[in-house]
Coordinates of N, CA, C and O in Angstrom, one line a residue:
M1 N -325.6 -118.1 -265.1 CA -326.0 -116.8 -265.5 C -326.3 -115.9 -264.3 O -326.1 -114.7 -264.3
N2 N -326.9 -116.5 -263.2 CA -327.2 -115.7 -262.1 C -326.1 -115.3 -261.3 O -326.1 -114.4 -260.5
E3 N -324.9 -115.9 -261.5 CA -323.7 -115.5 -260.7 C -323.1 -114.2 -261.1 O -322.5 -113.5 -260.4
Q4 N -323.3 -113.8 -262.4 CA -322.7 -112.6 -262.9 C -323.2 -111.4 -262.2 O -322.4 -110.5 -261.7
P5 N -324.5 -111.2 -261.9 CA -324.9 -110.0 -261.2 C -324.4 -110.0 -259.8 O -324.1 -109.0 -259.2
N6 N -324.4 -111.2 -259.1 CA -323.9 -111.2 -257.8 C -322.4 -110.9 -257.7 O -321.9 -110.2 -256.8
Q7 N -321.6 -111.3 -258.8 CA -320.2 -111.0 -258.8 C -320.0 -109.5 -259.0 O -319.1 -108.9 -258.4
N8 N -320.8 -108.9 -259.9 CA -320.6 -107.4 -260.1 C -321.0 -106.7 -258.8 O -320.3 -105.7 -258.5
L9 N -322.0 -107.1 -258.2 CA -322.4 -106.5 -256.9 C -321.3 -106.6 -255.8 O -321.0 -105.7 -255.1
K10 N -320.7 -107.8 -255.8 CA -319.6 -108.0 -254.8 C -318.4 -107.1 -255.1 O -317.8 -106.5 -254.2
E11 N -318.1 -106.9 -256.4 CA -317.0 -106.0 -256.8 C -317.3 -104.6 -256.5 O -316.4 -103.9 -256.0
L12 N -318.6 -104.1 -256.7 CA -319.0 -102.8 -256.4 C -319.0 -102.6 -254.9 O -318.6 -101.5 -254.4
E13 N -319.4 -103.6 -254.2 CA -319.4 -103.5 -252.7 C -318.0 -103.4 -252.2 O -317.7 -102.7 -251.2
N14 N -317.0 -104.1 -252.8 CA -315.6 -104.0 -252.3 C -314.8 -102.8 -252.7 O -313.9 -102.5 -252.1
G15 N -315.2 -102.2 -253.8 CA -314.6 -100.9 -254.2 C -313.1 -100.8 -254.1 O -312.3 -101.5 -254.7
T16 N -312.6 -99.9 -253.3 CA -311.2 -99.7 -253.1 C -310.7 -100.4 -252.0 O -311.4 -100.8 -251.0
P17 N -309.4 -100.8 -252.0 CA -308.8 -101.5 -250.9 C -308.8 -100.7 -249.6 O -308.7 -99.5 -249.6
P18 N -308.7 -101.3 -248.5 CA -308.7 -100.6 -247.2 C -307.3 -100.0 -247.0 O -306.3 -100.4 -247.6
D19 N -307.3 -99.0 -246.1 CA -306.0 -98.4 -245.8 C -305.0 -99.5 -245.2 O -305.4 -100.2 -244.3
N20 N -303.9 -99.6 -245.8 CA -303.0 -100.6 -245.3 C -302.2 -100.3 -244.1 O -301.4 -101.1 -243.6
N21 N -302.2 -99.0 -243.6 CA -301.6 -98.6 -242.3 C -300.0 -98.8 -242.4 O -299.4 -99.0 -241.4
L22 N -299.5 -98.6 -243.6 CA -298.0 -98.9 -243.9 C -297.2 -97.7 -243.1 O -296.2 -98.0 -242.6
V23 N -297.8 -96.6 -243.2 CA -297.0 -95.4 -242.5 C -296.9 -95.7 -241.0 O -295.8 -95.5 -240.4
W24 N -298.0 -96.1 -240.4 CA -297.9 -96.4 -238.9 C -297.1 -97.5 -238.7 O -296.4 -97.6 -237.6
A25 N -297.1 -98.5 -239.5 CA -296.2 -99.7 -239.4 C -294.7 -99.3 -239.4 O -293.9 -99.7 -238.6
I26 N -294.4 -98.5 -240.4 CA -292.9 -98.0 -240.5 C -292.6 -97.2 -239.3 O -291.5 -97.3 -238.7
L27 N -293.5 -96.2 -238.9 CA -293.2 -95.4 -237.7 C -293.0 -96.2 -236.5 O -292.1 -95.9 -235.6
S28 N -293.9 -97.2 -236.3 CA -293.8 -98.0 -235.0 C -292.5 -98.9 -235.1 O -292.0 -99.2 -234.0
T29 N -292.1 -99.2 -236.2 CA -290.8 -100.0 -236.3 C -289.6 -99.1 -235.9 O -288.8 -99.6 -235.2
V30 N -289.6 -97.9 -236.5 CA -288.4 -97.1 -236.3 C -288.4 -96.4 -234.9 O -287.4 -96.4 -234.2
L31 N -289.6 -96.1 -234.4 CA -289.6 -95.3 -233.2 C -290.0 -96.2 -231.9 O -289.8 -95.7 -230.8
C32 N -290.5 -97.3 -232.2 CA -291.1 -98.1 -231.0 C -290.4 -99.4 -230.9 O -289.2 -99.5 -230.6
C33 N -291.2 -100.5 -231.1 CA -290.7 -101.8 -230.8 C -290.4 -102.6 -232.2 O -291.4 -102.8 -232.9
L34 N -289.2 -102.9 -232.4 CA -288.8 -103.5 -233.8 C -289.5 -104.7 -234.1 O -290.0 -104.8 -235.2
P35 N -289.6 -105.7 -233.3 CA -290.2 -107.0 -233.7 C -291.7 -106.8 -234.1 O -292.1 -107.4 -235.1
L36 N -292.4 -106.2 -233.2 CA -293.9 -105.9 -233.6 C -294.0 -105.1 -234.8 O -294.9 -105.2 -235.5
G37 N -293.1 -104.1 -234.9 CA -293.2 -103.2 -236.1 C -292.9 -103.9 -237.4 O -293.6 -103.7 -238.4
I38 N -292.0 -104.9 -237.4 CA -291.7 -105.7 -238.6 C -293.0 -106.6 -239.0 O -293.3 -106.6 -240.1
V39 N -293.6 -107.1 -237.9 CA -294.8 -107.9 -238.2 C -295.9 -106.9 -238.9 O -296.6 -107.3 -239.8
S40 N -296.0 -105.8 -238.3 CA -297.0 -104.8 -238.8 C -296.6 -104.4 -240.3 O -297.6 -104.3 -241.1
I41 N -295.4 -104.2 -240.6 CA -295.0 -103.9 -242.0 C -295.4 -105.1 -242.9 O -295.9 -104.9 -244.0
I42 N -295.1 -106.3 -242.5 CA -295.4 -107.5 -243.3 C -296.9 -107.5 -243.6 O -297.4 -107.8 -244.7
K43 N -297.7 -107.3 -242.6 CA -299.1 -107.4 -242.7 C -299.6 -106.2 -243.6 O -300.5 -106.4 -244.5
A44 N -299.1 -105.0 -243.5 CA -299.5 -103.9 -244.2 C -299.1 -104.0 -245.7 O -299.9 -103.6 -246.6
T45 N -298.0 -104.7 -246.0 CA -297.6 -104.9 -247.4 C -298.4 -105.9 -248.1 O -298.5 -106.0 -249.3
N46 N -299.1 -106.8 -247.3 CA -299.9 -107.8 -247.9 C -301.3 -107.3 -248.4 O -302.0 -108.0 -249.1
V47 N -301.7 -106.2 -247.9 CA -303.1 -105.7 -248.1 C -303.4 -105.5 -249.5 O -304.4 -106.1 -250.1
N48 N -302.6 -104.7 -250.3 CA -302.9 -104.5 -251.6 C -302.8 -105.7 -252.6 O -303.5 -105.9 -253.5
S49 N -301.8 -106.6 -252.3 CA -301.7 -107.8 -253.1 C -302.9 -108.7 -252.9 O -303.4 -109.3 -253.8
L50 N -303.3 -108.9 -251.6 CA -304.5 -109.7 -251.4 C -305.7 -109.1 -252.0 O -306.6 -109.9 -252.6
W51 N -305.8 -107.8 -252.0 CA -307.0 -107.1 -252.7 C -307.0 -107.4 -254.1 O -308.0 -107.7 -254.7
A52 N -305.8 -107.3 -254.7 CA -305.7 -107.4 -256.2 C -306.0 -108.9 -256.5 O -306.5 -109.1 -257.7
Q53 N -305.8 -109.8 -255.7 CA -306.1 -111.3 -256.0 C -307.6 -111.6 -255.7 O -308.0 -112.7 -256.0
G54 N -308.3 -110.6 -255.3 CA -309.7 -110.8 -255.0 C -310.0 -111.3 -253.6 O -311.2 -111.7 -253.3
Q55 N -309.0 -111.5 -252.7 CA -309.3 -111.9 -251.4 C -309.5 -110.8 -250.5 O -308.7 -110.3 -249.7
Y56 N -310.8 -110.3 -250.6 CA -311.2 -109.0 -250.0 C -311.2 -109.2 -248.4 O -310.7 -108.2 -247.7
D57 N -311.7 -110.2 -247.9 CA -311.8 -110.4 -246.5 C -310.4 -110.6 -245.9 O -310.1 -110.1 -244.8
A58 N -309.5 -111.3 -246.6 CA -308.1 -111.5 -246.1 C -307.4 -110.1 -246.1 O -306.6 -109.8 -245.3
A59 N -307.7 -109.3 -247.2 CA -307.1 -107.9 -247.2 C -307.5 -107.1 -246.1 O -306.7 -106.4 -245.5
R60 N -308.8 -107.1 -245.8 CA -309.3 -106.3 -244.7 C -308.7 -106.8 -243.4 O -308.3 -106.0 -242.5
Q61 N -308.6 -108.1 -243.2 CA -308.0 -108.7 -241.9 C -306.5 -108.3 -241.8 O -306.0 -108.0 -240.7
A62 N -305.8 -108.3 -243.0 CA -304.4 -107.9 -242.9 C -304.3 -106.4 -242.5 O -303.4 -106.1 -241.8
A63 N -305.2 -105.6 -243.0 CA -305.1 -104.2 -242.6 C -305.4 -104.0 -241.1 O -304.7 -103.2 -240.5
V64 N -306.4 -104.8 -240.7 CA -306.7 -104.7 -239.2 C -305.5 -105.2 -238.4 O -305.2 -104.6 -237.4
D65 N -304.9 -106.2 -238.8 CA -303.7 -106.8 -238.1 C -302.5 -105.9 -238.1 O -301.8 -105.7 -237.1
A66 N -302.3 -105.2 -239.3 CA -301.2 -104.2 -239.4 C -301.4 -103.1 -238.4 O -300.5 -102.7 -237.7
K67 N -302.6 -102.6 -238.3 CA -302.9 -101.5 -237.3 C -302.7 -102.1 -235.9 O -302.2 -101.4 -235.0
K68 N -303.2 -103.3 -235.6 CA -303.2 -103.9 -234.3 C -301.7 -104.0 -233.8 O -301.4 -103.6 -232.7
F69 N -300.8 -104.5 -234.7 CA -299.5 -104.7 -234.3 C -298.7 -103.3 -234.2 O -297.8 -103.2 -233.4
A70 N -299.1 -102.4 -235.0 CA -298.5 -101.1 -234.8 C -298.8 -100.4 -233.5 O -298.1 -99.8 -232.8
I71 N -300.1 -100.6 -233.1 CA -300.5 -100.1 -231.8 C -299.8 -100.9 -230.7 O -299.4 -100.2 -229.7
W72 N -299.8 -102.2 -230.7 CA -299.1 -102.9 -229.7 C -297.6 -102.5 -229.7 O -297.1 -102.5 -228.6
S73 N -297.0 -102.2 -230.8 CA -295.6 -101.7 -230.8 C -295.5 -100.4 -230.0 O -294.6 -100.3 -229.2
A74 N -296.4 -99.5 -230.3 CA -296.3 -98.2 -229.6 C -296.6 -98.4 -228.1 O -295.8 -97.8 -227.3
I75 N -297.5 -99.2 -227.7 CA -297.8 -99.4 -226.3 C -296.6 -100.1 -225.6 O -296.3 -99.7 -224.5
S76 N -296.0 -101.0 -226.2 CA -294.9 -101.7 -225.6 C -293.7 -100.8 -225.4 O -293.0 -100.9 -224.4
A77 N -293.5 -99.9 -226.4 CA -292.5 -98.9 -226.3 C -292.7 -98.0 -225.1 O -291.8 -97.7 -224.4
V78 N -293.9 -97.6 -225.0 CA -294.2 -96.7 -223.8 C -294.0 -97.3 -222.5 O -293.4 -96.8 -221.5
I79 N -294.4 -98.6 -222.4 CA -294.3 -99.4 -221.2 C -292.7 -99.5 -220.9 O -292.3 -99.4 -219.7
L80 N -292.0 -99.9 -221.9 CA -290.6 -100.1 -221.7 C -289.9 -98.8 -221.3 O -288.9 -98.8 -220.5
W81 N -290.3 -97.7 -221.9 CA -289.7 -96.4 -221.5 C -290.0 -96.1 -220.0 O -289.1 -95.6 -219.3
I82 N -291.2 -96.3 -219.6 CA -291.6 -96.0 -218.2 C -290.8 -96.9 -217.3 O -290.3 -96.5 -216.2
V83 N -290.7 -98.2 -217.6 CA -290.0 -99.1 -216.7 C -288.5 -98.7 -216.7 O -287.9 -98.7 -215.6
G84 N -288.0 -98.3 -217.8 CA -286.6 -97.9 -217.9 C -286.3 -96.7 -217.0 O -285.3 -96.6 -216.3
F85 N -287.2 -95.7 -217.1 CA -287.1 -94.5 -216.3 C -287.2 -94.8 -214.8 O -286.5 -94.3 -213.9
I86 N -288.1 -95.8 -214.4 CA -288.3 -96.1 -213.0 C -287.0 -96.8 -212.5 O -286.5 -96.5 -211.4
I87 N -286.5 -97.7 -213.3 CA -285.2 -98.4 -212.9 C -284.1 -97.3 -212.7 O -283.3 -97.4 -211.8
Y88 N -284.0 -96.4 -213.7 CA -283.0 -95.4 -213.7 C -283.1 -94.5 -212.4 O -282.1 -94.3 -211.7
F89 N -284.3 -94.1 -212.1 CA -284.5 -93.2 -210.9 C -284.3 -94.0 -209.6 O -283.7 -93.5 -208.7
V90 N -284.6 -95.3 -209.6 CA -284.4 -96.1 -208.4 C -282.9 -96.2 -208.1 O -282.4 -96.1 -207.0
F91 N -282.1 -96.5 -209.2 CA -280.7 -96.7 -209.0 C -280.1 -95.3 -208.7 O -279.1 -95.3 -207.9
F92 N -280.5 -94.3 -209.3 CA -280.0 -93.0 -209.0 C -280.2 -92.6 -207.5 O -279.4 -92.1 -206.8
A93 N -281.4 -92.9 -207.0 CA -281.7 -92.7 -205.6 C -280.9 -93.5 -204.7 O -280.4 -93.0 -203.6
M94 N -280.7 -94.8 -205.1 CA -279.8 -95.7 -204.2 C -278.4 -95.1 -204.2 O -277.8 -95.2 -203.1
I95 N -277.9 -94.6 -205.3 CA -276.5 -94.1 -205.3 C -276.4 -92.8 -204.4 O -275.5 -92.7 -203.7
L96 N -277.5 -91.9 -204.5 CA -277.5 -90.8 -203.7 C -277.6 -91.1 -202.2 O -276.9 -90.5 -201.4
A97 N -278.4 -92.1 -201.9 CA -278.6 -92.5 -200.5 C -277.3 -93.1 -200.0 O -276.9 -92.9 -198.8
G98 N -276.6 -93.9 -200.8 CA -275.3 -94.5 -200.4 C -274.2 -93.4 -200.3 O -273.4 -93.5 -199.3
A99 N -274.3 -92.5 -201.1 CA -273.2 -91.4 -201.0 C -273.5 -90.5 -199.7 O -272.6 -90.2 -199.1
A100 N -274.8 -90.3 -199.4 CA -275.1 -89.6 -198.2 C -274.7 -90.3 -196.9 O -274.3 -89.7 -196.0
A101 N -274.9 -91.6 -197.0 CA -274.6 -92.4 -195.8 C -273.1 -92.5 -195.6 O -272.6 -92.6 -194.4
N102 N -272.3 -92.5 -196.7 CA -270.9 -92.6 -196.6 C -270.2 -91.3 -196.3 O -269.0 -91.2 -196.1
S103 N -270.9 -90.2 -196.5 CA -270.2 -88.9 -196.3 C -270.2 -88.6 -194.8 O -271.1 -88.1 -194.2
N104 N -269.2 -88.9 -194.1 CA -269.0 -88.7 -192.7 C -268.0 -87.5 -192.4 O -267.5 -87.4 -191.3
G105 N -267.8 -86.7 -193.4 CA -267.0 -85.5 -193.2 C -265.5 -85.7 -193.5 O -264.7 -84.8 -193.3
Y106 N -265.1 -86.8 -193.9 CA -263.7 -87.0 -194.2 C -263.4 -86.7 -195.6 O -263.8 -87.0 -196.6

């Protein structure tokens, strides 16, 4: 009989499910890093079902994980773009330097 008030208090405390970050997961998949974005989508889609099953802590953790993987996806995309631009400009500079060295007036 004492469990009923505690259960009601727990349900009131848990209220609405956390934000599942699905929008960020989809955007990070499409615009950033595909593998990390897919993991983020999977975690985000688990939030509401875990919440409906009464697994509130697991739902909160899934929401945190979805956000974490979306952020990692965005950061990895930025790093890859920077590395790509550096490689592109290094090769472009090498080509220009080679062309300048070979231009002896002929």
